[in-house]
Structure formats: structure tokens, C-alpha cells
CSV table of C-alpha atoms in Angstrom, one decimal:
chain,number,residue,atom,x,y,z
A,1,MET,CA,-13.6,53.0,13.9
A,2,HIS,CA,-16.0,51.1,16.4
A,3,ASP,CA,-19.1,51.4,13.9
A,4,GLN,CA,-17.3,48.8,11.2
A,5,PRO,CA,-19.3,48.5,7.9
A,6,LYS,CA,-18.4,44.8,7.7
A,7,PHE,CA,-20.6,41.6,8.4
A,8,VAL,CA,-20.4,39.6,11.6
A,9,PRO,CA,-20.9,35.9,11.0
A,10,GLN,CA,-24.7,34.8,11.6
A,11,ARG,CA,-26.1,38.2,12.2
A,12,GLY,CA,-28.9,39.4,10.2
A,13,THR,CA,-28.4,42.8,7.7
A,14,ASP,CA,-30.9,44.8,6.0
A,15,PHE,CA,-27.8,44.7,3.1
A,16,TYR,CA,-29.4,41.6,1.3
A,17,ALA,CA,-33.0,41.4,0.3
A,18,ASP,CA,-33.2,37.6,2.4
A,19,GLY,CA,-31.7,39.6,5.1
A,20,ARG,CA,-28.1,37.3,5.6
A,21,SER,CA,-25.1,38.2,6.1
A,22,ALA,CA,-23.9,35.0,5.4
A,23,ARG,CA,-24.3,34.6,1.4
A,24,PRO,CA,-25.4,30.8,0.5
A,25,GLN,CA,-22.4,29.0,-1.6
A,26,VAL,CA,-22.7,29.2,-5.3
A,27,GLU,CA,-24.5,25.9,-6.7
A,28,ASN,CA,-22.0,23.1,-7.8
A,29,THR,CA,-19.1,24.8,-6.6
A,30,VAL,CA,-16.5,22.4,-4.9
A,31,ALA,CA,-14.0,23.4,-2.2
A,32,ARG,CA,-10.2,23.0,-3.0
A,33,THR,CA,-8.3,19.4,-3.2
A,34,GLN,CA,-11.9,17.9,-2.8
A,35,LEU,CA,-13.2,17.4,-6.4
A,36,HIS,CA,-12.7,13.5,-6.4
A,37,GLU,CA,-13.7,12.8,-9.5
A,38,ASN,CA,-12.2,9.4,-9.2
A,39,ALA,CA,-14.6,7.9,-6.7
A,40,TYR,CA,-13.3,4.5,-6.8
A,41,PHE,CA,-9.9,6.1,-6.1
A,42,TYR,CA,-11.1,7.8,-3.1
A,43,THR,CA,-13.4,5.0,-1.6
A,44,GLY,CA,-12.4,1.7,-2.6
A,45,MET,CA,-16.2,1.1,-3.6
A,46,GLN,CA,-17.9,0.8,-7.0
A,47,ASN,CA,-21.5,0.3,-6.9
A,48,GLY,CA,-21.5,0.2,-3.4
A,49,LYS,CA,-19.6,-2.7,-3.0
A,50,GLU,CA,-15.5,-3.1,-2.3
A,51,GLY,CA,-13.8,-3.2,-5.5
A,52,ASP,CA,-11.1,-5.3,-6.2
A,53,ALA,CA,-8.5,-3.6,-8.4
A,54,LEU,CA,-5.8,-1.3,-7.9
A,55,PRO,CA,-6.5,2.0,-9.4
A,56,PHE,CA,-3.3,2.6,-10.4
A,57,PRO,CA,-0.2,0.3,-11.9
A,58,ALA,CA,1.2,-2.0,-9.4
A,59,THR,CA,4.8,-0.9,-10.0
A,60,MET,CA,7.8,-2.2,-7.5
A,61,GLN,CA,7.9,1.7,-6.4
A,62,VAL,CA,4.3,1.1,-5.5
A,63,LEU,CA,5.1,-2.2,-3.3
A,64,GLU,CA,8.4,-0.5,-1.9
A,65,LYS,CA,6.1,2.4,-0.7
A,66,GLY,CA,3.2,0.3,0.4
A,67,GLN,CA,5.9,-2.1,2.5
A,68,GLU,CA,7.5,1.2,4.2
A,69,ARG,CA,4.0,2.7,5.1
A,70,TYR,CA,3.2,-0.6,6.2
A,71,ASN,CA,6.1,-1.2,8.4
A,72,VAL,CA,5.4,2.2,10.4
A,73,TYR,CA,1.6,2.1,10.6
A,74,CYS,CA,0.3,-1.5,10.2
A,75,THR,CA,3.2,-3.5,11.9
A,76,PRO,CA,2.4,-2.8,15.8
A,77,CYS,CA,-0.8,-4.7,15.6
A,78,HIS,CA,-0.5,-6.6,12.4
A,79,SER,CA,3.4,-7.7,12.6
A,80,ARG,CA,5.6,-7.6,9.8
A,81,VAL,CA,4.4,-10.5,8.1
A,82,GLY,CA,0.7,-9.9,8.4
A,83,ASN,CA,-0.6,-12.5,11.1
A,84,GLY,CA,-2.1,-10.0,13.6
A,85,ALA,CA,0.3,-11.1,16.3
A,86,GLY,CA,2.2,-7.6,16.8
A,87,MET,CA,3.7,-5.8,19.7
A,88,ILE,CA,0.7,-3.9,20.6
A,89,VAL,CA,-1.1,-7.5,20.7
A,90,ASP,CA,1.3,-8.9,22.9
A,91,ARG,CA,0.9,-6.1,25.5
A,92,GLY,CA,-2.7,-7.0,25.8
A,93,TYR,CA,-4.4,-5.0,23.1
A,94,HIS,CA,-7.4,-6.9,20.8
A,95,PRO,CA,-5.8,-9.2,18.4
A,96,ALA,CA,-5.7,-7.7,14.9
A,97,GLY,CA,-6.3,-9.3,11.7
A,98,ASN,CA,-4.7,-12.2,9.9
A,99,PHE,CA,-4.0,-11.5,6.4
A,100,HIS,CA,-3.4,-15.1,5.8
A,101,THR,CA,-6.6,-16.3,6.8
A,102,ALA,CA,-9.3,-17.7,4.0
A,103,ARG,CA,-11.5,-14.7,5.0
A,104,LEU,CA,-9.0,-12.0,4.2
A,105,VAL,CA,-6.9,-13.6,1.4
A,106,ALA,CA,-10.5,-13.9,-0.6
A,107,ALA,CA,-11.7,-10.3,0.2
A,108,PRO,CA,-11.2,-7.7,-2.4
A,109,LEU,CA,-8.3,-5.0,-2.8
A,110,GLY,CA,-10.8,-2.4,-1.8
A,111,HIS,CA,-11.5,-3.9,1.3
A,112,PHE,CA,-8.2,-3.3,2.9
A,113,PHE,CA,-8.3,0.5,1.4
A,114,ASN,CA,-11.9,0.9,3.3
A,115,VAL,CA,-10.7,-0.6,6.3
A,116,ILE,CA,-7.6,1.8,7.0
A,117,THR,CA,-9.7,4.7,5.4
A,118,ASN,CA,-12.8,4.4,7.6
A,119,GLY,CA,-11.6,1.8,10.6
A,120,TYR,CA,-13.2,-2.0,11.6
A,121,GLY,CA,-13.8,-3.1,15.0
A,122,ALA,CA,-11.2,-2.6,17.6
A,123,MET,CA,-9.2,-1.2,14.5
A,124,PRO,CA,-9.4,3.4,14.1
A,125,GLU,CA,-9.6,4.8,11.2
A,126,TYR,CA,-5.9,6.1,9.7
A,127,ALA,CA,-7.2,8.6,6.9
A,128,ALA,CA,-5.7,11.4,8.9
A,129,GLN,CA,-2.3,9.9,8.9
A,130,VAL,CA,-1.9,7.6,5.8
A,131,SER,CA,-2.6,9.4,2.4
A,132,VAL,CA,-4.9,7.9,-0.3
A,133,GLU,CA,-2.0,7.0,-2.6
A,134,ASP,CA,-0.3,5.2,0.3
A,135,ARG,CA,-3.4,3.5,1.6
A,136,TRP,CA,-3.6,1.8,-1.9
A,137,ALA,CA,0.0,0.9,-1.8
A,138,ILE,CA,-0.5,-0.8,1.6
A,139,ALA,CA,-3.3,-2.5,0.1
A,140,ALA,CA,-1.1,-4.1,-2.7
A,141,TYR,CA,1.6,-4.8,-0.3
A,142,ILE,CA,-0.8,-7.0,1.7
A,143,ARG,CA,-1.5,-8.6,-1.1
A,144,ALA,CA,2.3,-9.2,-1.7
A,145,LEU,CA,2.0,-10.6,1.8
A,146,GLN,CA,-0.3,-13.1,1.0
A,147,LEU,CA,1.4,-14.5,-1.9
A,148,SER,CA,4.7,-14.9,-0.1
A,149,GLN,CA,2.7,-17.1,2.1
A,150,ASN,CA,1.3,-19.3,-0.5
A,151,ALA,CA,3.9,-18.6,-3.2
A,152,LYS,CA,4.3,-21.4,-6.1
A,153,GLN,CA,6.9,-21.8,-8.5
A,154,ALA,CA,4.5,-20.8,-11.4
A,155,ASP,CA,4.0,-17.2,-9.4
A,156,VAL,CA,7.8,-16.4,-10.0
A,157,ALA,CA,9.8,-15.4,-12.7
A,158,SER,CA,11.8,-17.7,-15.3
A,159,GLY,CA,15.4,-19.0,-13.5
A,160,GLU,CA,14.3,-18.1,-10.0
A,161,HIS,CA,13.7,-21.0,-7.4
A,162,VAL,CA,11.2,-21.3,-4.7
A,163,GLN,CA,12.4,-22.7,-1.3
A,164,PRO,CA,10.4,-24.0,1.7
A,165,LEU,CA,10.5,-21.9,4.6
A,166,SER,CA,11.9,-24.7,6.5
A,167,ASP,CA,14.8,-24.8,4.2
A,168,ILE,CA,15.3,-20.8,4.8
A,169,GLU,CA,14.9,-21.2,8.5
A,170,LYS,CA,17.7,-23.7,8.5
A,171,ALA,CA,20.0,-21.9,6.1
A,172,GLU,CA,19.7,-18.7,8.1
A,173,GLY,CA,20.5,-20.3,11.2
A,174,PHE,CA,17.4,-20.0,13.2
A,175,ASN,CA,15.9,-22.4,15.8
A,176,GLU,CA,13.6,-24.9,14.3
A,177,GLY,CA,10.2,-24.2,14.2
A,178,PHE,CA,11.1,-20.3,13.9
A,179,ALA,CA,9.0,-20.4,10.8
A,180,GLU,CA,6.3,-21.7,12.1
A,181,ASP,CA,2.9,-20.0,12.4
A,182,TRP,CA,3.0,-17.8,15.1
A,183,SER,CA,0.5,-18.1,18.1
A,184,LEU,CA,-0.9,-14.9,19.8
A,185,PRO,CA,0.4,-14.3,23.4
A,186,GLY,CA,-1.6,-15.1,26.7
A,187,THR,CA,-2.1,-11.4,27.2
A,188,ALA,CA,-4.0,-10.9,23.7
A,189,ASN,CA,-7.3,-9.2,24.9
A,190,TYR,CA,-10.1,-10.6,23.2
A,191,GLY,CA,-12.8,-8.9,25.3
A,192,THR,CA,-15.0,-11.9,25.4
A,193,PRO,CA,-15.9,-14.5,28.3
A,194,ASP,CA,-14.7,-17.6,26.0
A,195,LYS,CA,-11.8,-15.9,24.2
A,196,GLN,CA,-13.3,-15.5,21.2
A,197,GLY,CA,-13.7,-12.7,18.5
A,198,PHE,CA,-16.6,-11.0,19.0
A,199,VAL,CA,-19.3,-10.3,16.0
A,200,LEU,CA,-20.1,-6.8,14.8
A,201,PRO,CA,-24.2,-6.4,14.5
A,202,GLY,CA,-25.2,-7.2,10.9
A,203,ASN,CA,-22.3,-9.1,9.9
A,204,GLY,CA,-23.6,-12.3,10.7
A,205,SER,CA,-21.2,-15.0,12.4
A,206,ALA,CA,-17.9,-13.6,10.4
A,207,PRO,CA,-15.4,-12.2,13.7
A,208,SER,CA,-14.6,-8.4,13.9
A,209,ASN,CA,-11.3,-7.6,12.4
A,210,GLY,CA,-8.6,-8.7,14.5
A,211,ALA,CA,-10.6,-11.7,15.9
A,212,PRO,CA,-8.8,-15.0,14.9
A,213,GLU,CA,-11.1,-17.2,11.9
A,214,SER,CA,-13.0,-19.8,13.2
A,215,LYS,CA,-11.2,-23.0,13.8
A,216,ALA,CA,-12.9,-24.6,11.0
A,217,ALA,CA,-11.4,-21.7,8.8
A,218,PRO,CA,-8.6,-23.6,6.3
A,219,ALA,CA,-5.4,-21.5,7.1
A,220,ALA,CA,-3.2,-20.6,4.3
A,221,PRO,CA,-0.5,-23.1,2.7
A,222,LYS,CA,2.8,-22.3,4.4
A,223,ALA,CA,5.0,-22.1,0.9
A,224,ALA,CA,8.6,-19.9,0.7
A,225,PRO,CA,8.2,-16.2,-0.5
A,226,ALA,CA,8.9,-15.9,-4.1
A,227,ALA,CA,11.8,-13.4,-3.5
A,228,PRO,CA,13.1,-11.8,-0.5
A,229,ALA,CA,11.8,-8.0,0.0
A,230,LYS,CA,14.6,-5.5,-0.3
């Protein structure tokens, strides 16, 4: 039993003509769960660029799933409303991306999927924590968050009414100014001498993810949400 007829990894053998005990993989074989026929679904990229489409219908179930996953994984940094002033930032972490800035409002849907998958700037990748389907659901919910801060009457169903945030603020009994834009806390760690966002190599003048936009960049208009989330 001490001398067993078996192959030891990385050890040669005279059983095969090429002298290798480890056999080469059969050509064109694919590991289980790694077929990934729909490249866009798994990468968010089309012809080398971030795509701007959801790979499945944006149903209410998808948006609710995206909201649930967003609240679990994204709110610590980005906050519930997506303005980048989450509790982790309040405790000194690098400012997170504000989804309501002009740059991210104009970003394609695949950009958010790509950042969740691979990370960006101070943000780590979340591919291990969030499934592919849920990453797309989160991206769809981010679009809903963006619309909620810039909703027009034409964006809602017939019969629904868009209220200004200031009116909702009063009706709910909040203090005046509660619905205004939140500013980043003094504890936020920009990591730069002038407390401005750093620029990643090859990105021109665009600030890294999490850095505030240039002061010249217009902020998204403050309008009421189309409808409150369930």
C-alpha cells in the first residue's frame, strides 16, 4: 500500500508519452457556472465601452430587490439618498460618489455595474458579496434614486401628483431645511492637502469615485420624488 499506482500533482510519469502526470484540459471546455454566453450581462461592457441598458426588464420586483441590496451594501458610504454622505464618510472615510451630480447622472448604467464589480478609487469591489443579478438591480435602483431628485409631472403616472420636497418636509413635521442638500462632514477624509478629490491616472481632470464634483459642475435640480418607496 505504500507504493500506490497514482499520479502525484506536478510529478512526472512514464505512463504518458509527454511525461506529464497532469493532463492538459480538453480544448474549448468551460468550467461549471463559467460559460457566461451573455458577455454584457456579466461585464456591463459593449464593444469595450460601458453599456447603457439593463439586460432584463426593469420591473418593480427588480427595483425593490435593488433597493434592498443598496440599503445593505451601499448606504454606509453613499447614504440612503445617494448623496455620498453616508455614516462611514461621517466617521472619516473617503467621500463616496454623489449619484446626483451631473457626471454620474450622465453615466451609463453599465458604469455602476462595472464599479460595483471591480471597484473604483477608494471603493473596493463587491463582486464577492453581490451577485450579478443584484448588481444590475442596484444599478437600476440608482437610476430611480436619480429620478427621484429630478422628477417632473410628465415622469409619473396619470393622476399622480409631484410635490416639492419643501412641502413634504412641512407636512411630515421636519425642521426647515431638512430636505436641502447635505454637506459632507468635517471628518471626511479626502486624502489631499486641499481637501479636494484626487485624480486617478489616465482620467484627465475627472475626480475619482467618491470625490466631490468640481464646484463649477451644476447640481441636479431639487424636485420631489415621483412616488415614495414602499
